[in-house]
PDB file of C-alpha atoms and ligand atoms in Angstrom:
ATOM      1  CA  UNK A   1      -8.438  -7.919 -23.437  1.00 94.00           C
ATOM      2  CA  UNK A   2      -6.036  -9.194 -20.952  1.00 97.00           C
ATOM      3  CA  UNK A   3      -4.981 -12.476 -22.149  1.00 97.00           C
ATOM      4  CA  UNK A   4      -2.903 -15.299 -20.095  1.00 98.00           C
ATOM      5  CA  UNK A   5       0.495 -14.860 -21.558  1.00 98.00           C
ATOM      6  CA  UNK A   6       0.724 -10.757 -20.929  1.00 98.00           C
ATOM      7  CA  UNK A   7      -0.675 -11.513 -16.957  1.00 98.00           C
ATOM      8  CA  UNK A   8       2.330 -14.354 -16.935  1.00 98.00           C
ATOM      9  CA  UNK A   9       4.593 -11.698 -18.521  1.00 98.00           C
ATOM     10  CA  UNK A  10       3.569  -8.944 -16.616  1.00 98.00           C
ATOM     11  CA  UNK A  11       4.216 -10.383 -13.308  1.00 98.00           C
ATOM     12  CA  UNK A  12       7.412 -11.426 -13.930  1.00 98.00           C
ATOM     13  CA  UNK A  13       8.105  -7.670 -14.933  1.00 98.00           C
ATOM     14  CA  UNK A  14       6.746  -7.188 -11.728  1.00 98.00           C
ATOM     15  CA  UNK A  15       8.738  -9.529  -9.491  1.00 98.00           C
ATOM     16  CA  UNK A  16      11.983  -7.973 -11.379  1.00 98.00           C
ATOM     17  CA  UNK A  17      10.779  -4.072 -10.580  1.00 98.00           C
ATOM     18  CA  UNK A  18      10.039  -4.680  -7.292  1.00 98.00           C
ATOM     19  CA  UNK A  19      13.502  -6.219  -6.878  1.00 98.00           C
ATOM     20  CA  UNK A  20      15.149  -3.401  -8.277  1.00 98.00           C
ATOM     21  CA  UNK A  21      12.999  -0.509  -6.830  1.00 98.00           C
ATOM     22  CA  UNK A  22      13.201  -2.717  -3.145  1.00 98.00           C
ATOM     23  CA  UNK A  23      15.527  -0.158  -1.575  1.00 98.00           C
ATOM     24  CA  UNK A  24      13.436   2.616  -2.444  1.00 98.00           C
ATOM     25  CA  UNK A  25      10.300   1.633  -1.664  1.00 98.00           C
ATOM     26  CA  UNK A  26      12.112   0.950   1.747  1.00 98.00           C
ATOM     27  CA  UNK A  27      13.700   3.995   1.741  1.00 98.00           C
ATOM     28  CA  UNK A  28       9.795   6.064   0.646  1.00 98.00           C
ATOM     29  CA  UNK A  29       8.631   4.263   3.934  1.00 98.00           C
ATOM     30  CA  UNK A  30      11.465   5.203   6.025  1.00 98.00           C
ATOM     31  CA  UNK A  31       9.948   8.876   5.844  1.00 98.00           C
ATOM     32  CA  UNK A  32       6.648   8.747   6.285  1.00 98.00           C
ATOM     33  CA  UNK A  33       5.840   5.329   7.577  1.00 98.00           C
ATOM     34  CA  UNK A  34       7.958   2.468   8.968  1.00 98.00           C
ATOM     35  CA  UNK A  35      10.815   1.069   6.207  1.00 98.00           C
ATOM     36  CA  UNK A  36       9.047  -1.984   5.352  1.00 98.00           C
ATOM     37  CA  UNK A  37       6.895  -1.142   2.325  1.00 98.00           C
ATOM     38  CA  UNK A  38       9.902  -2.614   0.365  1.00 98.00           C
ATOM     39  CA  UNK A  39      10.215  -6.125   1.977  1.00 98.00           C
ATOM     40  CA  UNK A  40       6.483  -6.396   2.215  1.00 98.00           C
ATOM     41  CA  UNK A  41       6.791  -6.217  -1.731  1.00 98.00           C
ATOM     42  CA  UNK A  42       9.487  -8.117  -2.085  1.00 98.00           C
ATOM     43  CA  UNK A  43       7.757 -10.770  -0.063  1.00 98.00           C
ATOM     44  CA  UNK A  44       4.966 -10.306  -2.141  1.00 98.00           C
ATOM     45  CA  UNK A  45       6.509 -11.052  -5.629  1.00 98.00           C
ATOM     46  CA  UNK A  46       7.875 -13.909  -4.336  1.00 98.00           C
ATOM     47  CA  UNK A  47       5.012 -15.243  -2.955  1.00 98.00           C
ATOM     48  CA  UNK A  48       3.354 -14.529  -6.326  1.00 98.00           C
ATOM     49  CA  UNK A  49       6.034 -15.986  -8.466  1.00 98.00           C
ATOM     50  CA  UNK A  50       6.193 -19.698  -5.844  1.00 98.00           C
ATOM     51  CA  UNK A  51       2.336 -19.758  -6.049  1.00 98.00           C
ATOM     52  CA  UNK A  52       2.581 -19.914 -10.042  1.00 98.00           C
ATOM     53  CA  UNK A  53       5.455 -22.750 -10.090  1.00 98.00           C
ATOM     54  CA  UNK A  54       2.661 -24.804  -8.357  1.00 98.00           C
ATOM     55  CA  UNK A  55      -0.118 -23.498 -10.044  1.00 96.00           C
ATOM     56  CA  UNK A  56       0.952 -22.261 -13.425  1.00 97.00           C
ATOM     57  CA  UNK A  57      -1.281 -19.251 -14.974  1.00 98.00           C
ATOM     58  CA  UNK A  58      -4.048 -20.830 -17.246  1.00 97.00           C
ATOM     59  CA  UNK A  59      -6.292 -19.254 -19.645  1.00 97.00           C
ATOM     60  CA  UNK A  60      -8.730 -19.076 -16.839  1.00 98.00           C
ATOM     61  CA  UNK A  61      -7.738 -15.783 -15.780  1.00 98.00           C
ATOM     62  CA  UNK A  62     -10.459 -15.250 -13.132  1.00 98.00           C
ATOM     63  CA  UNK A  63      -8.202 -18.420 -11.207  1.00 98.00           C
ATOM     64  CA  UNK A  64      -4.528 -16.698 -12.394  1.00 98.00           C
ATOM     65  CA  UNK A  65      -5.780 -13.609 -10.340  1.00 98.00           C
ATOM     66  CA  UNK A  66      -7.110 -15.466  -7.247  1.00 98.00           C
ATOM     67  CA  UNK A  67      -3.662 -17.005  -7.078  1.00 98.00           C
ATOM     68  CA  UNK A  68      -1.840 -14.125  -6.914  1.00 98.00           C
ATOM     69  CA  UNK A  69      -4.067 -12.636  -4.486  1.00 98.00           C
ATOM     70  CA  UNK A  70      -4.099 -15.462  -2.075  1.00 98.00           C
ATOM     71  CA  UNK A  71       0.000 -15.329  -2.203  1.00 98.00           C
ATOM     72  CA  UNK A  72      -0.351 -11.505  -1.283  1.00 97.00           C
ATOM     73  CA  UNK A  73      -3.308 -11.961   1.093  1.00 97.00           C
ATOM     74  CA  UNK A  74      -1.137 -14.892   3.495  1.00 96.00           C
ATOM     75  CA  UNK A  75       2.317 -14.277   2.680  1.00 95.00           C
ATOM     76  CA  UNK A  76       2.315  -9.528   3.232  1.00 95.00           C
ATOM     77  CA  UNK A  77       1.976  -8.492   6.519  1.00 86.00           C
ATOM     78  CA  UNK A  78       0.800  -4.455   6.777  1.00 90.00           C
ATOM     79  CA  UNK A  79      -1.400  -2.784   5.407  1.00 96.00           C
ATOM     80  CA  UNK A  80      -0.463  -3.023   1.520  1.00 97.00           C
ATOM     81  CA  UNK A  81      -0.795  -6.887   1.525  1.00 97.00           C
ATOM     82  CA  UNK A  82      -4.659  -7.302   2.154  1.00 98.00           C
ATOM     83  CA  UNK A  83      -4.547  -4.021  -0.088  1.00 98.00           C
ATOM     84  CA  UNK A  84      -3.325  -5.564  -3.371  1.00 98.00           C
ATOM     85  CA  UNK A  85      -4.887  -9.230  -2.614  1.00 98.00           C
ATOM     86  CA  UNK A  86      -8.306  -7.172  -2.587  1.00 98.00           C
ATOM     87  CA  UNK A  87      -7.580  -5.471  -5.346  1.00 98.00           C
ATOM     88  CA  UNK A  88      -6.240  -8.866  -7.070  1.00 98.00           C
ATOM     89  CA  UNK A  89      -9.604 -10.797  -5.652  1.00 98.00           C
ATOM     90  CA  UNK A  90     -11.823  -7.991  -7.665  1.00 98.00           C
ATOM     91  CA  UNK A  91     -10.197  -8.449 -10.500  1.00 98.00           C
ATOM     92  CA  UNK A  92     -10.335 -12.268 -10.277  1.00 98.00           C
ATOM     93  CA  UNK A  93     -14.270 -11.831  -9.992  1.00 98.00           C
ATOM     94  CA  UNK A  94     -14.654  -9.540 -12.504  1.00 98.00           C
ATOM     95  CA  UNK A  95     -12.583 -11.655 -14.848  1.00 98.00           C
ATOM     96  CA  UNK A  96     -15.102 -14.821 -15.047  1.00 98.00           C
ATOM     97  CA  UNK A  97     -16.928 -12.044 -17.348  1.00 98.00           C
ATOM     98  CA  UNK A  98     -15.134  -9.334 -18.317  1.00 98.00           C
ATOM     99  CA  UNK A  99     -10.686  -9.330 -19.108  1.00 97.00           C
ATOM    100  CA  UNK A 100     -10.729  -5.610 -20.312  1.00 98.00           C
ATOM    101  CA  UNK A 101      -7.954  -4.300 -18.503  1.00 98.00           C
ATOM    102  CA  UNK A 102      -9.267  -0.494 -18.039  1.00 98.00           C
ATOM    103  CA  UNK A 103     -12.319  -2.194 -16.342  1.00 98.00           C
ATOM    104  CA  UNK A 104     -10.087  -4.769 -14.268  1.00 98.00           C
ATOM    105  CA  UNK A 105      -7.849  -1.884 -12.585  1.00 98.00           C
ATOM    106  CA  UNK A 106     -11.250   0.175 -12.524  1.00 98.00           C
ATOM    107  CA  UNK A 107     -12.679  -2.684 -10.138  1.00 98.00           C
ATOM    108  CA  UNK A 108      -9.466  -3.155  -8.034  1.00 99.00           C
ATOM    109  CA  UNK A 109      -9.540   0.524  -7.310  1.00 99.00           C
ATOM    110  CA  UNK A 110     -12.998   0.265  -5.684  1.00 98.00           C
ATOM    111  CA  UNK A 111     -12.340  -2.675  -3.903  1.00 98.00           C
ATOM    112  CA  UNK A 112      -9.233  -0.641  -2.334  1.00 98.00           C
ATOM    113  CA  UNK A 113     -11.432   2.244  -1.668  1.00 98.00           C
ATOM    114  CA  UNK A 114     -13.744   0.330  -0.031  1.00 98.00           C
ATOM    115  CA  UNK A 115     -11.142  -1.963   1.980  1.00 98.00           C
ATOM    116  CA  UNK A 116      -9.005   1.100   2.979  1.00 98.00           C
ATOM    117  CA  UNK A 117     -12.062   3.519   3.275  1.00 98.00           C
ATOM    118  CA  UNK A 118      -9.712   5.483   1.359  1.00 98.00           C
ATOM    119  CA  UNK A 119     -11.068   9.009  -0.837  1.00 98.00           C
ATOM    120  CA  UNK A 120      -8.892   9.999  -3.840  1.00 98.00           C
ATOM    121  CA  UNK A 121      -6.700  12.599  -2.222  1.00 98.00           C
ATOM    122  CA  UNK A 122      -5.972  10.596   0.295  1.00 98.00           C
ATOM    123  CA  UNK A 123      -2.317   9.967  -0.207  1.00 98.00           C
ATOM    124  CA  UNK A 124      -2.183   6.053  -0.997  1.00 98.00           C
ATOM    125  CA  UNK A 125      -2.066   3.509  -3.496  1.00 98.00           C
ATOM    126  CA  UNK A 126      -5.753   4.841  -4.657  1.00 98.00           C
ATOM    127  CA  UNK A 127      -4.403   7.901  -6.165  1.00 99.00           C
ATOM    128  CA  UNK A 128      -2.394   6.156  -8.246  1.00 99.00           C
ATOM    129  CA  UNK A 129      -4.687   2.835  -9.020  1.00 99.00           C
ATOM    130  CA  UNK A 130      -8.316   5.044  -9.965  1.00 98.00           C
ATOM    131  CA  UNK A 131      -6.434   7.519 -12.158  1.00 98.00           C
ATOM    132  CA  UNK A 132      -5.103   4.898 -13.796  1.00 98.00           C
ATOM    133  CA  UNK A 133      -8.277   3.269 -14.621  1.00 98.00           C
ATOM    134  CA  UNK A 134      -9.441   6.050 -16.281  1.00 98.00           C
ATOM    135  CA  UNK A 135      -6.556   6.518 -18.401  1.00 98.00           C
ATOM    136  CA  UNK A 136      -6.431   3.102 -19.763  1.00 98.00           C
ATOM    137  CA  UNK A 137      -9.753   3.547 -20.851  1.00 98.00           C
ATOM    138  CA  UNK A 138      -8.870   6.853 -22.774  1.00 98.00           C
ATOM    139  CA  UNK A 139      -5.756   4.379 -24.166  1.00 97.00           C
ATOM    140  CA  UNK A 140      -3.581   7.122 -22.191  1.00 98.00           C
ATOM    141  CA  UNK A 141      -1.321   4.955 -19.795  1.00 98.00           C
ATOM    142  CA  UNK A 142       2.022   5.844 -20.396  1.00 98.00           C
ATOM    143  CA  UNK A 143       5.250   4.981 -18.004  1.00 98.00           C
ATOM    144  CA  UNK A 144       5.660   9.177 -18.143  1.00 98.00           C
ATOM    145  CA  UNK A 145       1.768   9.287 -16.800  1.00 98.00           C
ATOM    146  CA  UNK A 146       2.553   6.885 -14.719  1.00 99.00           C
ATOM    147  CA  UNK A 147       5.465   8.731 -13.201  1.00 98.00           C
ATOM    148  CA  UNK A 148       3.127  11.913 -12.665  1.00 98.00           C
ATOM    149  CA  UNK A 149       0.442  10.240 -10.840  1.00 99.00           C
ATOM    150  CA  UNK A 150       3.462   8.782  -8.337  1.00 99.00           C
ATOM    151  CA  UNK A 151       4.667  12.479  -8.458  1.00 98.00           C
ATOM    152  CA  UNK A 152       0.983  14.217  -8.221  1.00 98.00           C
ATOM    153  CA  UNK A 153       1.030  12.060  -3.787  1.00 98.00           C
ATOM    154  CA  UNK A 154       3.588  14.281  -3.048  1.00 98.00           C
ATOM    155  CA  UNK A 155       1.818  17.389  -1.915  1.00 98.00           C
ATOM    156  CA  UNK A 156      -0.740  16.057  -1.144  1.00 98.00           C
ATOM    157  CA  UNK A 157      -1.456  15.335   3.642  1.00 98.00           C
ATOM    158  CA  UNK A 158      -1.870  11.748   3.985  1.00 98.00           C
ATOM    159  CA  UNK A 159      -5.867  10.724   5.501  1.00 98.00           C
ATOM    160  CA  UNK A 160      -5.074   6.552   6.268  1.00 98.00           C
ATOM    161  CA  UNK A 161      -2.582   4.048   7.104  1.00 97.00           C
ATOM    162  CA  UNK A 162       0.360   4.613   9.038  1.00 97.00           C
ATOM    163  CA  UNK A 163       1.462   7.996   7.078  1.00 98.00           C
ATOM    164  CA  UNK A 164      -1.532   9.839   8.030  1.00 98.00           C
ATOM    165  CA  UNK A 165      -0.031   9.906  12.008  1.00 97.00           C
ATOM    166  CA  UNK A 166       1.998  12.862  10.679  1.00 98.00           C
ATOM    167  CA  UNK A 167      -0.477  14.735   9.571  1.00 96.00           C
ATOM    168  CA  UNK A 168       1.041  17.942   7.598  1.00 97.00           C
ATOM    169  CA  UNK A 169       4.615  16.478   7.684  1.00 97.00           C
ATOM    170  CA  UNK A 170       3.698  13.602   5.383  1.00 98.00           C
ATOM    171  CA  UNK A 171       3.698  16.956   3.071  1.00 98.00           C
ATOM    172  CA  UNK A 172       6.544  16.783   0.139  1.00 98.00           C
ATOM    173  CA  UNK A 173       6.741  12.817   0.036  1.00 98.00           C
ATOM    174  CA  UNK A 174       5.683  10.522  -2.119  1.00 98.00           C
ATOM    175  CA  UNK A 175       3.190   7.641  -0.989  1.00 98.00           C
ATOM    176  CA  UNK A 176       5.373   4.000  -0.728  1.00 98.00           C
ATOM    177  CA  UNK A 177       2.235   2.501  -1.847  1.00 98.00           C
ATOM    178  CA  UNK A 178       1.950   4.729  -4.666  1.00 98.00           C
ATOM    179  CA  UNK A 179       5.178   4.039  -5.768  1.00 99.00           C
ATOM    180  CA  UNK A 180       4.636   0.101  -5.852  1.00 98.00           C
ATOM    181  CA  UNK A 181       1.664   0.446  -7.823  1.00 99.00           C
ATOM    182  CA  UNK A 182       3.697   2.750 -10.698  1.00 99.00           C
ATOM    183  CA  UNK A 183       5.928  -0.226 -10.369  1.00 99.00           C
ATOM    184  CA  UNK A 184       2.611  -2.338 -11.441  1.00 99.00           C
ATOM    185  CA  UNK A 185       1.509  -0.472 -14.300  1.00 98.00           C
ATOM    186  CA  UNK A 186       4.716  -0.123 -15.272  1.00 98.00           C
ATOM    187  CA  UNK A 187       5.396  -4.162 -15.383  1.00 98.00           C
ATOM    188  CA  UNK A 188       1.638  -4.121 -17.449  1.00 98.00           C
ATOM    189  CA  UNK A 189       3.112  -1.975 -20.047  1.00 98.00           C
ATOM    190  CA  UNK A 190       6.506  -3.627 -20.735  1.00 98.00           C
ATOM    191  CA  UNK A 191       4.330  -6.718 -20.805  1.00 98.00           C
ATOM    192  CA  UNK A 192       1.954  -5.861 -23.446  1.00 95.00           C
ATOM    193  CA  UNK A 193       4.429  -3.691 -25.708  1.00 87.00           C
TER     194      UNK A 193
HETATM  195  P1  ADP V   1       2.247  -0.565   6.631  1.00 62.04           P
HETATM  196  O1  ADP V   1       1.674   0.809   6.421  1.00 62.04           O
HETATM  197  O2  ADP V   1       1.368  -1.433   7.438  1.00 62.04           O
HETATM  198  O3  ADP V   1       3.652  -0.524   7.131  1.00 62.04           O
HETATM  199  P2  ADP V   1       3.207  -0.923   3.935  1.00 62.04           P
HETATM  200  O4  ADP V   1       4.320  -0.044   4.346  1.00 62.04           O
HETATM  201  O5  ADP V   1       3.579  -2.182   3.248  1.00 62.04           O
HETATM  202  O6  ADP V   1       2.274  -1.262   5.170  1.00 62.04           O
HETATM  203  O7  ADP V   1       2.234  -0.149   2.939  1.00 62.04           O
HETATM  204  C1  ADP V   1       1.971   1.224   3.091  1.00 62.04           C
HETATM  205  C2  ADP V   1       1.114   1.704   1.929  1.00 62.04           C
HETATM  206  O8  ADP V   1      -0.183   1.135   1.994  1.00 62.04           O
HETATM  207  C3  ADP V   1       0.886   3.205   1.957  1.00 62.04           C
HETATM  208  O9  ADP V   1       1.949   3.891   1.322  1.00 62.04           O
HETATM  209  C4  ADP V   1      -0.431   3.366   1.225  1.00 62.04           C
HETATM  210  O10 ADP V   1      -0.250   3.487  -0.171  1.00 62.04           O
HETATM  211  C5  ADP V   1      -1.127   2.058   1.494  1.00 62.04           C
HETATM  212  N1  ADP V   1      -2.199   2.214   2.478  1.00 62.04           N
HETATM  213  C6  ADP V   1      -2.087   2.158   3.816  1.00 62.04           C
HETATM  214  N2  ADP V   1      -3.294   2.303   4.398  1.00 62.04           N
HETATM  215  C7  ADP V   1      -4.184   2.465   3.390  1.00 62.04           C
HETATM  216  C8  ADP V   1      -5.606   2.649   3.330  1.00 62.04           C
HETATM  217  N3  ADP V   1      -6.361   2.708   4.433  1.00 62.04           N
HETATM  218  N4  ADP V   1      -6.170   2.738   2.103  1.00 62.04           N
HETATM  219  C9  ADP V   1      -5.422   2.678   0.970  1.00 62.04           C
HETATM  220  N5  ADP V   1      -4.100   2.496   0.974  1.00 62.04           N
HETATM  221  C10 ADP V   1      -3.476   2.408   2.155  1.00 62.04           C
HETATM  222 MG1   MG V   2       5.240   0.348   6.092  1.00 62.04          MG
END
């Protein structure tokens, strides 16, 4: 069970990944979509981390989550902002009842699924967010898993967002998105070690 001091840890993690990945995230964009995948995130984790100094995480994790989605839902332009505040907002409702983290990334998935009316396959954040799901459950997340779902975007043509305008040329590249979200696991996992 996800408890308040691993979601306060694991966003920090977060805020310092996405500082250090920033460039290439940016540079992921550059090729298939428009360079700005890193400052949205970057704009992101800030928001997240000023949102927290006024509203410091509680043991009421259902509010912790809404927080962090409303900094991503008004502070991230494009399309990965109302992305991860829906997936943050699931997990926010499902946490008045249930903190198991397998079931928490399970819901954000759908709720990106359903937002992006995206299909695994797809080429976004999805095929890294549901596989993950399922692999928490199974107690299988690893950073090295983690590294092969980013990997597993590469062949694969992108269907939505801005990527899927080149059709077969977004062929051989790994999904911005998809990166940013190994970047979240990855934060989750330092966290709870
Ligand atoms: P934008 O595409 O508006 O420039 P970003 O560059 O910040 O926004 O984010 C791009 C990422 O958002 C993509 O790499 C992909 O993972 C994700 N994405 C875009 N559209 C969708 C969608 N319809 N469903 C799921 N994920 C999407
Ligand atoms: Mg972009």
């Amino acid at each position: 069970m996800l408890n308040v001091e691993t979601l306060t840890k694991w966003m920090t993690n977060f805020e310092n990944r996405i500082a250090d990945q920033k460039d290439h995230l940016t540079e992921l964009d550059r090729v298939i979509g428009d360079s700005d995948h890193g400052n949205n995130m970057e704009r992101g984790v800030n928001a997240i981390k000023a949102a927290f100094e006024k509203t410091p995480p509680t043991d009421d994790l259902a509010q912790d989550f809404k927080t962090i989605a409303m900094a991503m839902l008004s502070k991230v332009g494009g399309a990965s902002g109302p992305l991860y505040g829906t997936a943050f907002l699931e997990m926010a409702k499902l946490a008045k009842t249930d903190t198991d983290f397998g079931d928490l990334v399970e819901a954000a998935a759908k709720g990106i699924a359903k937002r992006g009316q995206a299909k695994p396959g797809d080429k976004t954040m999805l095929d890294v967010w549901a596989p993950a799901a399922d692999l928490i459950k199974q107690n299988k997340l690893t950073a090295a898993a983690i590294d092969k779902l980013v990997e597993a975007t590469k062949p694969m043509t992108a269907k939505r967002g801005r990527a899927s305008y080149l059709g077969e040329k977004s062929v051989g590249h790994i999904d911005p998105g998809a990166a940013s979200t190994g970047e979240l696991l990855k934060a989750y996992l330092d966290a709870k070690a």
